[in-house]
Short mmCIF file of N, CA and C in Angstrom, two decimals:
data_model
loop_
_atom_site.label_atom_id
_atom_site.label_comp_id
_atom_site.label_asym_id
_atom_site.label_seq_id
_atom_site.Cartn_x
_atom_site.Cartn_y
_atom_site.Cartn_z
N UNK A 196 30.18 113.32 271.31
CA UNK A 196 29.81 113.65 270.50
C UNK A 196 31.20 114.61 269.09
N UNK A 197 32.24 114.75 270.21
CA UNK A 197 33.15 114.97 268.96
C UNK A 197 33.25 114.27 268.36
N UNK A 198 34.04 113.04 268.83
CA UNK A 198 34.70 111.86 268.23
C UNK A 198 33.68 111.70 266.84
N UNK A 199 32.40 111.41 267.30
CA UNK A 199 31.45 110.96 266.16
C UNK A 199 31.24 112.48 264.99
N UNK A 200 31.26 113.92 265.53
CA UNK A 200 31.68 114.90 264.36
C UNK A 200 32.98 114.39 263.10
N UNK A 201 33.80 114.15 264.39
CA UNK A 201 35.34 114.27 263.79
C UNK A 201 35.43 113.07 262.73
N UNK A 202 34.53 111.90 262.83
CA UNK A 202 34.47 110.80 262.15
C UNK A 202 33.64 110.70 260.70
N UNK A 203 32.79 112.11 261.46
CA UNK A 203 31.78 112.30 259.50
C UNK A 203 32.70 113.02 258.90
N UNK A 204 33.20 114.43 259.90
CA UNK A 204 34.34 115.25 258.67
C UNK A 204 35.12 114.51 257.51
N UNK A 205 35.70 113.39 258.40
CA UNK A 205 36.53 112.74 257.85
C UNK A 205 36.39 111.74 257.08
N UNK A 206 34.98 111.24 256.69
CA UNK A 206 33.99 110.12 255.66
C UNK A 206 33.78 111.21 254.86
N UNK A 207 32.88 112.31 255.15
CA UNK A 207 33.11 113.62 254.47
C UNK A 207 33.82 114.25 253.23
N UNK A 208 35.05 114.65 253.75
CA UNK A 208 36.24 115.14 253.51
C UNK A 208 37.14 113.15 252.72
N UNK A 209 36.99 112.63 252.83
CA UNK A 209 37.66 111.02 251.79
C UNK A 209 37.33 111.53 251.10
N UNK A 210 35.88 111.59 250.43
CA UNK A 210 35.24 111.47 248.98
C UNK A 210 35.16 112.73 248.53
N UNK A 211 36.52 113.84 248.61
CA UNK A 211 36.27 114.98 247.70
C UNK A 211 37.93 115.25 247.03
N UNK A 212 38.07 115.21 245.64
CA UNK A 212 38.85 115.72 245.02
C UNK A 212 39.91 117.14 245.86
N UNK A 213 40.76 116.95 245.37
CA UNK A 213 41.59 118.04 245.58
C UNK A 213 40.64 119.07 245.84
N UNK A 214 40.83 120.28 245.97
CA UNK A 214 40.34 121.30 245.11
C UNK A 214 41.84 121.83 244.89
N UNK A 215 41.48 123.29 243.98
CA UNK A 215 42.54 124.20 243.53
C UNK A 215 42.42 125.40 244.75
N UNK A 216 44.18 125.47 245.72
CA UNK A 216 43.58 125.82 246.88
C UNK A 216 45.11 125.66 247.68
N UNK A 217 45.26 126.94 248.18
CA UNK A 217 46.91 126.82 249.30
C UNK A 217 46.63 125.09 250.33
N UNK A 218 47.93 124.47 250.55
CA UNK A 218 47.81 123.19 250.70
C UNK A 218 47.14 123.27 252.57
N UNK A 219 46.15 122.44 252.20
CA UNK A 219 45.25 122.48 253.41
C UNK A 219 45.29 120.74 254.07
N UNK A 220 44.26 119.82 254.40
CA UNK A 220 44.18 119.28 255.05
C UNK A 220 43.92 117.63 253.70
N UNK A 221 43.20 118.27 252.64
CA UNK A 221 42.56 117.09 251.46
C UNK A 221 44.32 118.07 250.65
N UNK A 222 44.94 118.09 250.38
CA UNK A 222 46.20 118.44 249.77
C UNK A 222 45.80 120.07 249.20
N UNK A 223 46.90 120.20 247.94
CA UNK A 223 46.46 121.84 247.09
C UNK A 223 47.98 121.98 247.15
N UNK A 224 48.69 123.41 246.94
CA UNK A 224 49.80 123.68 246.44
C UNK A 224 50.68 125.02 247.44
N UNK A 225 51.60 124.36 247.40
CA UNK A 225 52.64 125.61 247.95
C UNK A 225 54.02 125.95 247.49
N UNK A 226 54.38 126.52 247.07
CA UNK A 226 55.36 126.98 247.51
C UNK A 226 56.68 127.77 248.36
N UNK A 227 57.78 127.90 247.51
CA UNK A 227 59.12 128.09 248.32
C UNK A 227 59.93 129.56 247.68
N UNK A 228 60.38 130.40 248.15
CA UNK A 228 60.52 131.32 247.34
C UNK A 228 62.43 130.89 247.47
N UNK A 229 63.04 130.94 246.06
CA UNK A 229 64.58 130.60 246.33
C UNK A 229 65.06 132.05 245.68
N UNK A 230 64.58 132.47 244.82
CA UNK A 230 64.97 134.18 244.71
C UNK A 230 63.93 134.93 244.31
N UNK A 231 63.78 135.98 243.76
CA UNK A 231 62.99 137.18 243.31
C UNK A 231 62.55 136.76 242.18
N UNK A 232 63.11 135.78 240.91
CA UNK A 232 62.09 134.95 239.77
C UNK A 232 62.19 133.44 240.21
N UNK A 233 62.57 133.21 241.59
CA UNK A 233 62.51 131.71 241.49
C UNK A 233 61.81 130.57 242.36
N UNK A 234 61.01 130.04 242.34
CA UNK A 234 60.27 129.61 243.30
C UNK A 234 60.26 127.62 243.29
N UNK A 235 60.20 127.03 243.90
CA UNK A 235 59.82 125.93 244.19
C UNK A 235 58.27 125.72 244.05
N UNK A 236 57.51 125.17 243.81
CA UNK A 236 56.09 125.25 243.69
C UNK A 236 55.45 123.46 243.73
N UNK A 237 54.96 123.46 243.96
CA UNK A 237 55.00 122.10 244.41
C UNK A 237 52.75 121.70 244.33
N UNK A 238 52.41 120.84 244.66
CA UNK A 238 51.12 120.20 244.17
C UNK A 238 50.61 119.15 244.89
N UNK A 239 49.66 119.25 245.46
CA UNK A 239 49.57 117.44 246.10
C UNK A 239 48.16 117.25 246.27
N UNK A 240 48.00 116.06 246.01
CA UNK A 240 46.21 115.45 245.61
C UNK A 240 46.26 114.81 246.96
N UNK A 241 44.94 114.32 247.00
CA UNK A 241 45.02 113.15 247.85
C UNK A 241 44.19 111.85 246.75
N UNK A 242 44.18 110.97 247.46
CA UNK A 242 43.23 109.42 247.12
C UNK A 242 42.52 109.89 246.27
N UNK A 243 41.59 111.02 246.19
CA UNK A 243 40.45 110.81 245.12
C UNK A 243 41.19 111.95 243.86
N UNK A 244 42.55 112.58 243.71
CA UNK A 244 43.02 113.53 243.33
C UNK A 244 43.50 112.30 241.84
N UNK A 245 42.86 112.50 241.06
CA UNK A 245 43.59 112.11 239.40
C UNK A 245 45.08 112.38 239.10
N UNK A 246 46.10 111.97 238.73
CA UNK A 246 46.96 112.68 238.04
C UNK A 246 46.79 113.83 237.26
N UNK A 247 46.39 113.22 236.34
CA UNK A 247 45.86 114.86 234.69
C UNK A 247 45.14 116.48 235.81
N UNK A 248 44.34 116.10 236.57
CA UNK A 248 43.93 117.34 237.68
C UNK A 248 45.15 117.66 238.58
N UNK A 249 46.24 117.23 239.04
CA UNK A 249 47.55 117.43 239.93
C UNK A 249 48.20 117.93 239.36
N UNK A 250 48.42 117.37 237.53
CA UNK A 250 49.30 117.41 236.58
C UNK A 250 48.73 119.43 236.03
N UNK A 251 47.88 119.81 235.81
CA UNK A 251 46.95 120.74 235.75
C UNK A 251 46.85 122.17 236.94
N UNK A 252 46.51 121.38 238.23
CA UNK A 252 47.06 122.37 239.55
C UNK A 252 48.00 122.79 238.85
N UNK A 253 48.91 121.73 239.27
CA UNK A 253 50.15 122.02 239.15
C UNK A 253 50.67 123.36 238.26
N UNK A 254 50.00 122.78 236.92
CA UNK A 254 51.18 123.77 236.02
C UNK A 254 50.10 125.36 236.32
N UNK A 255 49.07 125.18 236.30
CA UNK A 255 47.78 126.50 236.48
C UNK A 255 49.00 127.41 237.57
N UNK A 256 49.20 126.70 238.85
CA UNK A 256 49.75 127.31 239.68
C UNK A 256 51.02 128.46 239.37
N UNK A 257 52.07 127.59 238.82
CA UNK A 257 53.02 127.92 237.95
C UNK A 257 53.02 129.50 237.09
N UNK A 258 51.99 129.25 236.87
CA UNK A 258 51.42 130.08 235.57
C UNK A 258 50.96 131.04 236.79
N UNK A 259 50.09 131.27 237.54
CA UNK A 259 49.58 132.08 238.50
C UNK A 259 50.52 133.16 239.29
N UNK A 260 51.29 131.90 239.60
CA UNK A 260 52.63 132.69 240.68
C UNK A 260 53.41 133.71 239.32
N UNK A 261 53.39 133.50 238.33
CA UNK A 261 54.56 134.02 237.69
C UNK A 261 53.38 135.59 237.24
N UNK A 262 52.45 134.95 237.03
CA UNK A 262 51.56 136.51 236.59
C UNK A 262 51.41 137.23 237.89
N UNK A 263 51.36 136.54 238.68
CA UNK A 263 51.31 137.17 240.24
C UNK A 263 52.52 138.79 240.75
N UNK A 264 54.07 137.22 240.12
CA UNK A 264 54.78 138.15 240.94
C UNK A 264 55.90 139.18 239.37
N UNK A 265 54.87 139.80 238.66
CA UNK A 265 54.90 140.09 237.10
C UNK A 265 55.78 139.87 236.09
N UNK A 266 55.83 138.73 236.02
CA UNK A 266 56.83 137.91 235.26
C UNK A 266 55.24 137.41 234.16
N UNK A 267 56.00 137.11 232.75
CA UNK A 267 55.06 136.65 231.24
C UNK A 267 55.60 135.16 231.53
N UNK A 268 56.55 134.71 231.61
CA UNK A 268 56.68 133.16 231.05
C UNK A 268 57.34 132.82 232.19
N UNK A 269 57.59 131.23 231.92
CA UNK A 269 57.95 130.35 233.26
C UNK A 269 58.92 129.21 232.29
N UNK A 270 59.80 128.60 233.26
CA UNK A 270 60.87 127.82 233.33
C UNK A 270 60.55 126.80 234.04
N UNK A 271 60.76 125.37 234.11
CA UNK A 271 60.55 123.88 234.62
C UNK A 271 61.81 123.38 234.76
N UNK A 272 62.27 122.89 235.94
CA UNK A 272 63.32 122.19 236.52
C UNK A 272 63.15 121.45 237.56
N UNK A 273 64.39 119.99 237.39
CA UNK A 273 64.01 119.50 238.03
C UNK A 273 63.90 120.05 239.76
N UNK A 274 62.89 119.34 240.75
CA UNK A 274 62.96 119.91 241.95
C UNK A 274 64.24 119.67 242.55
N UNK A 275 65.20 119.27 242.61
CA UNK A 275 65.94 118.08 243.44
C UNK A 275 67.26 118.38 242.58
N UNK A 276 68.50 118.97 242.90
CA UNK A 276 69.72 118.39 242.59
C UNK A 276 69.78 117.25 242.36
N UNK A 277 69.80 116.29 241.59
CA UNK A 277 70.19 114.81 241.26
C UNK A 277 68.35 113.95 240.43
N UNK A 278 67.34 114.41 240.90
CA UNK A 278 65.94 114.37 240.73
C UNK A 278 65.93 115.28 238.80
N UNK A 279 66.01 113.89 237.78
CA UNK A 279 66.14 113.44 236.67
C UNK A 279 64.94 113.32 235.86
N UNK A 280 63.99 112.56 236.77
CA UNK A 280 62.57 112.19 236.60
C UNK A 280 61.30 113.31 236.30
N UNK A 281 60.57 113.04 235.79
CA UNK A 281 59.19 114.15 235.52
C UNK A 281 58.75 114.78 236.90
N UNK A 282 57.91 115.60 236.79
CA UNK A 282 57.68 116.59 237.42
C UNK A 282 56.22 115.48 238.68
N UNK A 283 55.95 114.33 237.97
CA UNK A 283 55.04 113.67 238.43
C UNK A 283 55.06 112.44 239.18
N UNK A 284 55.37 112.52 239.90
CA UNK A 284 55.43 110.91 240.17
C UNK A 284 54.24 110.18 241.87
N UNK A 285 54.18 109.24 241.97
CA UNK A 285 53.34 109.03 243.55
C UNK A 285 54.50 109.47 244.24
N UNK A 286 53.73 109.88 245.12
CA UNK A 286 54.51 109.88 246.59
C UNK A 286 54.30 109.18 247.76
N UNK A 287 53.15 108.66 247.83
CA UNK A 287 52.58 108.21 248.80
C UNK A 287 52.06 106.73 248.44
N UNK A 288 52.49 105.97 249.01
CA UNK A 288 50.99 104.87 248.87
C UNK A 288 51.15 104.49 250.11
N UNK A 289 49.41 104.15 250.48
CA UNK A 289 49.26 104.39 251.90
C UNK A 289 48.91 102.34 251.87
N UNK A 290 48.91 101.70 253.10
CA UNK A 290 48.18 100.09 252.20
C UNK A 290 47.08 100.63 253.71
N UNK A 291 45.69 100.10 253.55
CA UNK A 291 44.49 100.02 254.28
C UNK A 291 44.56 98.62 254.22
N UNK A 292 43.50 98.46 255.39
CA UNK A 292 42.84 96.88 255.84
C UNK A 292 42.81 96.27 254.59
N UNK A 293 42.23 97.48 253.42
CA UNK A 293 41.14 96.00 252.37
C UNK A 293 41.47 96.40 250.93
N UNK A 294 41.82 98.05 250.70
CA UNK A 294 42.55 98.89 250.03
C UNK A 294 43.62 99.49 250.13
N UNK A 295 44.24 100.04 248.55
CA UNK A 295 45.57 100.49 248.98
C UNK A 295 45.23 102.44 248.15
N UNK A 296 45.18 103.45 249.41
CA UNK A 296 45.18 104.60 247.93
C UNK A 296 46.73 105.80 247.68
N UNK A 297 46.52 105.97 246.35
CA UNK A 297 47.54 106.18 245.62
C UNK A 297 47.41 107.87 245.62
N UNK A 298 48.44 109.07 246.38
CA UNK A 298 48.24 110.39 246.11
C UNK A 298 49.41 110.38 245.10
N UNK A 299 49.37 111.43 244.04
CA UNK A 299 49.73 112.39 243.42
C UNK A 299 50.26 113.38 244.19
N UNK A 300 51.45 113.43 243.33
CA UNK A 300 51.85 115.54 243.43
C UNK A 300 53.18 115.50 242.39
N UNK A 301 53.07 116.86 241.86
CA UNK A 301 54.08 117.72 241.60
C UNK A 301 54.76 119.05 241.70
N UNK A 302 56.14 118.53 241.28
CA UNK A 302 57.15 119.57 242.39
C UNK A 302 58.31 119.71 240.78
N UNK A 303 58.40 121.12 240.87
CA UNK A 303 58.99 121.54 240.71
C UNK A 303 59.76 123.03 240.88
N UNK A 304 61.32 123.16 240.17
CA UNK A 304 62.29 124.93 239.74
C UNK A 304 61.45 125.54 238.82
N UNK A 305 60.83 126.60 239.34
CA UNK A 305 60.30 127.35 238.33
C UNK A 305 60.93 128.68 238.56
N UNK A 306 61.07 128.97 237.53
CA UNK A 306 62.02 130.11 237.00
C UNK A 306 61.48 131.02 236.11
N UNK A 307 61.19 132.37 236.47
CA UNK A 307 60.23 133.43 235.76
C UNK A 307 61.03 134.54 235.13
N UNK A 308 60.42 134.73 234.05
CA UNK A 308 61.22 135.41 232.35
C UNK A 308 60.18 136.51 232.37
N UNK A 309 60.56 137.80 232.30
CA UNK A 309 59.90 139.14 231.65
C UNK A 309 59.83 138.93 230.43
N UNK A 310 58.56 139.52 229.53
CA UNK A 310 58.43 140.02 228.43
C UNK A 310 59.19 138.84 227.50
N UNK A 311 60.06 139.64 226.89
CA UNK A 311 60.10 138.90 225.29
C UNK A 311 61.42 137.59 225.76
N UNK A 312 61.00 136.03 224.94
CA UNK A 312 61.78 134.91 225.31
C UNK A 312 62.19 134.13 224.23
N UNK A 313 62.39 133.66 224.08
CA UNK A 313 62.82 132.53 222.71
C UNK A 313 62.13 131.46 223.38
N UNK A 314 60.69 130.94 222.93
CA UNK A 314 60.17 129.69 223.22
C UNK A 314 61.12 129.00 222.35
N UNK A 315 60.17 127.76 222.81
CA UNK A 315 61.63 126.46 221.79
C UNK A 315 61.48 125.78 222.81
N UNK A 316 62.22 125.69 224.21
CA UNK A 316 62.86 124.86 225.05
C UNK A 316 60.72 123.56 225.74
N UNK A 317 60.53 123.15 225.74
CA UNK A 317 59.41 122.21 225.97
C UNK A 317 59.62 122.27 227.41
N UNK A 318 60.16 122.94 228.20
CA UNK A 318 59.34 123.07 229.37
C UNK A 318 59.12 124.82 229.97
N UNK A 319 59.12 125.47 228.89
CA UNK A 319 59.52 127.28 228.71
C UNK A 319 57.44 127.41 228.57
N UNK A 320 56.99 128.08 229.37
CA UNK A 320 55.87 128.23 229.17
C UNK A 320 55.36 129.41 229.44
N UNK A 321 54.20 130.21 227.89
CA UNK A 321 53.72 131.72 228.55
C UNK A 321 52.42 131.67 229.85
N UNK A 322 52.77 132.51 230.40
CA UNK A 322 52.05 131.99 232.20
C UNK A 322 50.66 132.52 231.13
N UNK A 323 50.57 133.74 230.44
CA UNK A 323 49.02 134.12 230.15
C UNK A 323 47.82 132.51 229.11
N UNK A 324 49.20 131.84 228.42
CA UNK A 324 48.63 130.70 227.78
C UNK A 324 48.08 130.13 228.62
N UNK A 325 48.99 129.90 229.61
CA UNK A 325 48.43 128.43 230.73
C UNK A 325 47.39 128.39 231.22
N UNK A 326 47.49 129.58 231.74
CA UNK A 326 46.04 130.46 232.08
C UNK A 326 45.05 130.35 231.66
N UNK A 327 44.97 130.57 230.49
CA UNK A 327 44.15 131.00 229.30
C UNK A 327 43.33 129.46 229.01
N UNK A 328 43.99 128.85 228.67
CA UNK A 328 43.74 127.63 228.58
C UNK A 328 43.20 126.46 229.50
N UNK A 329 43.80 126.39 231.11
CA UNK A 329 43.32 126.03 231.92
C UNK A 329 42.48 126.91 233.32
N UNK A 330 41.81 127.58 232.73
CA UNK A 330 40.91 128.44 233.79
C UNK A 330 39.96 128.48 234.46
N UNK A 331 39.22 127.69 233.05
CA UNK A 331 37.81 126.92 233.37
C UNK A 331 37.90 125.65 233.93
N UNK A 332 38.88 124.87 233.71
CA UNK A 332 38.80 123.83 233.78
C UNK A 332 39.09 123.69 235.85
N UNK A 333 40.30 124.55 235.69
CA UNK A 333 40.60 124.37 237.69
C UNK A 333 39.62 125.27 238.13
N UNK A 334 38.65 126.12 237.81
CA UNK A 334 38.34 126.42 238.34
C UNK A 334 36.50 125.67 238.57
N UNK A 335 36.30 125.33 238.07
CA UNK A 335 35.14 123.88 238.04
C UNK A 335 35.33 123.04 238.84
N UNK A 336 37.02 122.83 239.06
CA UNK A 336 37.23 121.90 240.20
C UNK A 336 37.27 120.08 239.76
N UNK A 337 36.79 119.87 238.45
CA UNK A 337 36.59 118.75 237.79
C UNK A 337 37.51 118.90 236.82
N UNK A 338 38.56 119.42 236.68
CA UNK A 338 39.53 119.10 235.38
C UNK A 338 39.56 117.53 234.56
N UNK A 339 39.31 117.41 233.41
CA UNK A 339 39.16 116.38 232.25
C UNK A 339 40.54 115.80 232.76
N UNK A 340 40.68 115.06 232.25
CA UNK A 340 41.54 113.60 232.38
C UNK A 340 42.73 113.65 231.17
N UNK A 341 42.66 114.46 230.82
CA UNK A 341 44.03 114.55 229.36
C UNK A 341 44.16 115.60 229.86
N UNK A 342 45.80 115.36 229.49
CA UNK A 342 46.89 116.78 229.50
C UNK A 342 46.25 117.32 227.90
N UNK A 343 45.93 118.67 227.83
CA UNK A 343 46.27 119.38 225.95
C UNK A 343 47.98 118.34 225.57
N UNK A 344 47.98 118.72 224.38
CA UNK A 344 49.54 118.03 223.96
C UNK A 344 50.62 119.19 224.08
N UNK A 345 49.80 120.83 224.43
CA UNK A 345 50.71 121.58 224.17
C UNK A 345 51.62 121.84 225.96
N UNK A 346 51.09 121.15 226.52
CA UNK A 346 51.29 121.49 227.91
C UNK A 346 51.86 119.85 228.84
N UNK A 347 52.13 119.02 227.23
CA UNK A 347 52.35 117.37 227.81
C UNK A 347 54.00 117.57 228.78
N UNK A 348 55.13 118.70 228.00
CA UNK A 348 56.29 118.69 228.79
C UNK A 348 55.82 118.16 230.53
N UNK A 349 54.91 118.75 231.04
CA UNK A 349 55.34 118.56 232.27
C UNK A 349 54.97 116.91 232.93
N UNK A 350 54.91 116.10 231.62
CA UNK A 350 54.56 114.82 232.20
C UNK A 350 56.26 114.06 231.64
N UNK A 351 57.02 114.73 231.12
CA UNK A 351 58.34 113.89 231.02
C UNK A 351 58.91 114.44 232.17
N UNK A 352 60.65 114.34 231.31
CA UNK A 352 61.83 115.59 232.60
C UNK A 352 62.03 116.21 232.04
N UNK A 353 62.66 116.70 233.77
CA UNK A 353 62.58 118.51 233.23
C UNK A 353 64.66 118.03 233.69
N UNK A 354 65.13 119.49 233.09
CA UNK A 354 66.65 119.53 233.04
C UNK A 354 66.52 120.01 234.68
N UNK A 355 67.94 119.57 234.65
CA UNK A 355 68.33 120.41 235.54
C UNK A 355 68.89 122.27 236.31
N UNK A 356 68.48 122.59 236.82
CA UNK A 356 69.03 124.16 237.06
C UNK A 356 70.51 123.96 236.62
N UNK A 357 70.73 124.51 235.92
CA UNK A 357 72.52 125.27 236.05
C UNK A 357 72.81 125.39 237.13
N UNK A 358 74.09 125.33 237.72
CA UNK A 358 74.82 126.09 239.63
C UNK A 358 74.20 127.64 239.18
N UNK A 359 75.36 127.72 237.85
CA UNK A 359 75.40 129.14 237.68
C UNK A 359 74.03 130.14 237.27
N UNK A 360 73.17 129.73 237.54
CA UNK A 360 71.16 129.78 237.53
C UNK A 360 71.21 129.86 238.95
N UNK A 361 71.32 129.22 239.98
CA UNK A 361 71.15 128.97 241.15
C UNK A 361 72.00 130.03 242.02
N UNK A 362 73.05 129.80 241.53
CA UNK A 362 74.05 130.80 242.66
C UNK A 362 73.84 132.60 241.75
N UNK A 363 74.27 132.86 242.56
CA UNK A 363 75.22 134.32 241.94
C UNK A 363 74.86 135.34 241.03
N UNK A 364 73.18 134.61 241.09
CA UNK A 364 72.90 135.51 240.19
C UNK A 364 71.84 137.02 240.16
N UNK A 365 71.84 138.05 239.13
CA UNK A 365 71.90 139.46 239.78
C UNK A 365 70.43 138.87 239.98
N UNK A 366 70.47 140.66 241.16
CA UNK A 366 68.75 141.11 241.51
C UNK A 366 67.72 140.83 240.16
N UNK A 367 68.15 141.47 239.64
CA UNK A 367 66.69 141.76 238.42
C UNK A 367 67.26 140.91 237.48
N UNK A 368 66.10 139.81 237.41
CA UNK A 368 66.24 138.60 236.62
C UNK A 368 66.69 138.68 234.74
N UNK A 369 67.47 138.39 234.20
CA UNK A 369 67.81 138.85 232.62
C UNK A 369 67.00 137.34 232.19
N UNK A 370 66.32 138.37 230.89
CA UNK A 370 65.46 136.86 229.69
C UNK A 370 67.15 136.39 229.09
N UNK A 371 66.57 135.08 229.20
CA UNK A 371 67.35 133.91 227.68
C UNK A 371 67.82 134.99 226.72
N UNK A 372 69.25 135.27 226.05
CA UNK A 372 69.47 135.77 225.62
C UNK A 372 68.66 135.16 223.51
N UNK A 373 69.12 136.45 223.30
CA UNK A 373 68.65 135.67 221.82
C UNK A 373 69.07 135.79 220.80
N UNK A 374 68.68 134.97 220.21
CA UNK A 374 69.44 135.36 218.35
C UNK A 374 70.75 133.74 218.60
N UNK A 375 71.81 134.35 218.09
CA UNK A 375 72.59 133.09 217.76
C UNK A 375 72.66 132.23 219.20
N UNK A 376 72.81 131.11 219.67
CA UNK A 376 73.30 130.44 220.33
C UNK A 376 74.86 130.17 220.12
N UNK A 377 76.29 130.14 221.58
CA UNK A 377 77.49 130.46 221.19
C UNK A 377 77.39 129.21 221.84
N UNK A 378 79.20 128.27 221.16
CA UNK A 378 79.07 126.98 222.66
C UNK A 378 79.46 127.80 224.29
N UNK A 379 80.11 128.97 224.35
CA UNK A 379 80.12 129.25 225.38
C UNK A 379 78.78 129.40 226.17
N UNK A 380 78.24 129.93 225.88
CA UNK A 380 76.70 130.02 226.31
C UNK A 380 76.02 128.84 227.02
N UNK A 381 76.24 127.33 226.26
CA UNK A 381 75.94 126.18 226.73
C UNK A 381 76.99 125.73 227.83
N UNK A 382 78.24 126.22 227.66
CA UNK A 382 79.43 125.22 228.84
C UNK A 382 78.86 124.55 230.49
N UNK A 383 77.86 125.59 230.93
CA UNK A 383 77.63 125.11 232.30
C UNK A 383 76.24 124.18 231.83
N UNK A 384 75.60 124.15 231.18
CA UNK A 384 74.49 122.70 231.26
C UNK A 384 75.17 121.53 230.52
N UNK A 385 76.97 121.86 230.67
CA UNK A 385 77.55 120.22 229.64
C UNK A 385 77.52 119.37 231.47
N UNK A 386 78.11 118.71 231.45
CA UNK A 386 78.25 117.68 232.22
C UNK A 386 79.89 118.01 232.63
N UNK A 387 80.67 118.19 233.99
CA UNK A 387 82.21 117.93 234.19
C UNK A 387 83.10 116.84 234.03
#
């Protein structure tokens, strides 16, 4: 009887798209705190979750976490040192007897900023704008298959977080500098 119930539940879950939820049997989000203002955030879909849904759930979780932590903006960086590709890739292709299942996931380092920041970087987002734009689709459990143009940066390549950001930062996060950018401000971004 237990085997029959387990098989029935497996079949029932197999037909469902991943919901927006903490990671469980059918996928979901997870995060790891790296600093008070920096997290590694991931969203994992199952074989029934389209790429666009994973992207929207991922971006929504980044925004939601930013607001939960008391920040207003967030910026996305490559999830691992040396990972130059974008936030979303097929991470698991499992071949079964008669078909192939592709699952999608998205992952990035999320650095959060308080109040006023200079917008302009393609991977710097207003958390309130993201949650406002995506909330209805995320809550519906069936996001549309198109990413809004203003959020398409999540489909591109993320920069690698400079070492100076990742190491030895002050406990209190600072917003990016406003005004003119000096060459010395960019030295940590250039290859050595």
